[in-house]
Amino acid sequence: MHRSSAMTPNLKNMRFIVLLASAVLLLPQQLLADEDVHHMLKKMVQAVHGLSYEGTFVYLHGNQLESMWVVHTLKEDGERERLISLNGAAREVVRDNASVTCIAPDARSVSVGKRILGRSFRAVFSIDTSQLGAIYDFKVLGHDRVAGRPTKVVAILPKDQYRYGYRIYLDHEHSLPLKTDMLDSSGEAISQVMFTHMNVDPHIDDRAESTLEGKELYRWGQRNSTQTRRPVEKSNWVFKNLPSGYSLSIHTQRPSGKESRGVDHFVLSDGLASLSVYIEQQGEQSGLNGSSQMGAVNAYGSLFQGHQVTAVGEVPVATVKRVATALQRSDK
């Protein structure tokens, strides 16, 4: 008994030393993790746009589950990406730096439009974290495994209720996002993209080419052409008291009928989240009045001074409502 009690102080001292050493080791690691998340996301952006890769992923949004095959290549003239649906209606989307081509074999149609970069869910793959610190928190959550590959898990969390958050699983080797969850205010996933297979290979250029052979007899169309949509430098509308961080990034106008003055289209963004606002003269048919939701997409419509105002985007309902009601006539 005497020998055992004599050892007790030594055991306590050893335990204290071990705990102290652990704390000293963990503290700088945690500080490094907090600082490193921005570097990790920067590497993600570089990988998404700078590597050649192909893989299969599933996209869950609302009650819909889609399976897609993607091929992404980097050429001298820029990026090229090919998406092919693996379930449901057959369709193919080819994107490059300038355009988006949509091919629908079942409908025997091809549609070509101008590409708008950094929109919707994919905006997270082009972010500049240095510009978002006032409205988002960035955290390292730990490690996990996706598509049979080890990943580092990071989070982008909003500081208010006017934007969604993200949880991203980054491939250890290449920093590509193998899984991306869009999160609501309670941290629940409302939209998910997850790869089931991923292969990084600089020699996959030929697989990124669209197969347009034999489609000469398809119905071809052009979307968002410059002939029907024009940029607006001066506007009769302004937005006042917007949610923190949001600002106007695009304003265009297109005609909607012979007697109509056209539809104003505004795009507002905080650098990650974005939404559109459409303004047109009130017609015979009533437009959206109140809110509507489909998965992560929310919309809010109302009448203002004889105009139908509709705000829609992958943002919380509080955002579309506040932006739609922030509309005012310009003082000019």
Short mmCIF file of N, CA, C and O in Angstrom, two decimals, residues 276 288-294 296-301 310-317 320-321 324:
data_model
loop_
_atom_site.label_atom_id
_atom_site.label_comp_id
_atom_site.label_asym_id
_atom_site.label_seq_id
_atom_site.Cartn_x
_atom_site.Cartn_y
_atom_site.Cartn_z
N SER A 276 -32.15 35.84 -59.42
CA SER A 276 -32.63 36.68 -60.52
C SER A 276 -33.91 37.38 -60.11
O SER A 276 -34.72 36.82 -59.36
N LEU A 288 -47.01 35.14 -60.20
CA LEU A 288 -46.82 34.58 -58.86
C LEU A 288 -47.10 35.65 -57.81
O LEU A 288 -46.59 36.76 -57.89
N ASN A 289 -47.92 35.28 -56.83
CA ASN A 289 -48.22 36.18 -55.71
C ASN A 289 -47.90 35.44 -54.42
O ASN A 289 -48.58 34.50 -54.04
N GLY A 290 -46.80 35.83 -53.76
CA GLY A 290 -46.35 35.12 -52.57
C GLY A 290 -45.15 34.26 -52.91
O GLY A 290 -44.45 34.48 -53.89
N SER A 291 -44.92 33.24 -52.09
CA SER A 291 -43.72 32.42 -52.24
C SER A 291 -44.02 31.06 -52.84
O SER A 291 -45.14 30.56 -52.77
N SER A 292 -42.99 30.47 -53.43
CA SER A 292 -43.07 29.13 -54.02
C SER A 292 -41.70 28.48 -53.86
O SER A 292 -40.67 29.17 -53.90
N GLN A 293 -41.68 27.16 -53.68
CA GLN A 293 -40.41 26.45 -53.46
C GLN A 293 -40.37 25.16 -54.25
O GLN A 293 -41.37 24.45 -54.37
N MET A 294 -39.20 24.85 -54.79
CA MET A 294 -38.93 23.57 -55.43
C MET A 294 -37.51 23.16 -55.07
O MET A 294 -36.54 23.65 -55.64
N ALA A 296 -34.11 23.35 -53.48
CA ALA A 296 -33.33 24.46 -52.95
C ALA A 296 -33.70 25.79 -53.59
O ALA A 296 -33.24 26.84 -53.15
N VAL A 297 -34.55 25.76 -54.63
CA VAL A 297 -34.93 26.98 -55.34
C VAL A 297 -36.18 27.60 -54.73
O VAL A 297 -37.20 26.92 -54.55
N ASN A 298 -36.09 28.87 -54.39
CA ASN A 298 -37.23 29.61 -53.86
C ASN A 298 -37.58 30.75 -54.80
O ASN A 298 -36.70 31.31 -55.48
N ALA A 299 -38.86 31.10 -54.83
CA ALA A 299 -39.33 32.22 -55.64
C ALA A 299 -40.33 33.04 -54.83
O ALA A 299 -41.02 32.50 -53.95
N TYR A 300 -40.39 34.32 -55.14
CA TYR A 300 -41.35 35.21 -54.48
C TYR A 300 -41.83 36.23 -55.51
O TYR A 300 -41.03 36.84 -56.22
N GLY A 301 -43.16 36.38 -55.62
CA GLY A 301 -43.72 37.31 -56.58
C GLY A 301 -44.70 38.27 -55.94
O GLY A 301 -45.37 37.93 -54.95
N THR A 310 -40.83 39.28 -59.84
CA THR A 310 -40.58 37.89 -59.43
C THR A 310 -39.09 37.71 -59.16
O THR A 310 -38.25 37.97 -60.02
N ALA A 311 -38.77 37.27 -57.94
CA ALA A 311 -37.40 36.96 -57.56
C ALA A 311 -37.27 35.46 -57.39
O ALA A 311 -38.12 34.82 -56.76
N VAL A 312 -36.22 34.87 -57.95
CA VAL A 312 -36.05 33.42 -57.91
C VAL A 312 -34.57 33.06 -57.88
O VAL A 312 -33.75 33.71 -58.52
N GLY A 313 -34.24 32.02 -57.12
CA GLY A 313 -32.84 31.58 -57.06
C GLY A 313 -32.63 30.50 -56.02
O GLY A 313 -33.52 30.19 -55.22
N GLU A 314 -31.43 29.92 -56.03
CA GLU A 314 -31.05 28.92 -55.02
C GLU A 314 -30.59 29.64 -53.77
O GLU A 314 -29.42 29.64 -53.40
N VAL A 315 -31.54 30.28 -53.11
CA VAL A 315 -31.32 31.02 -51.87
C VAL A 315 -32.54 30.79 -50.98
O VAL A 315 -33.60 30.37 -51.47
N PRO A 316 -32.45 31.07 -49.68
CA PRO A 316 -33.60 30.90 -48.79
C PRO A 316 -34.78 31.81 -49.18
O PRO A 316 -34.60 32.83 -49.84
N VAL A 317 -35.96 31.42 -48.73
CA VAL A 317 -37.16 32.19 -49.06
C VAL A 317 -37.08 33.60 -48.49
O VAL A 317 -37.60 34.55 -49.09
N VAL A 320 -35.34 35.87 -51.26
CA VAL A 320 -36.12 36.30 -52.43
C VAL A 320 -37.21 37.28 -52.02
O VAL A 320 -37.52 38.23 -52.75
N LYS A 321 -37.79 37.09 -50.84
CA LYS A 321 -38.84 38.00 -50.39
C LYS A 321 -38.27 39.38 -50.11
O LYS A 321 -38.83 40.41 -50.52
N ALA A 324 -37.19 41.10 -53.45
CA ALA A 324 -38.34 41.52 -54.26
C ALA A 324 -38.99 42.77 -53.67
O ALA A 324 -39.42 43.66 -54.41
#
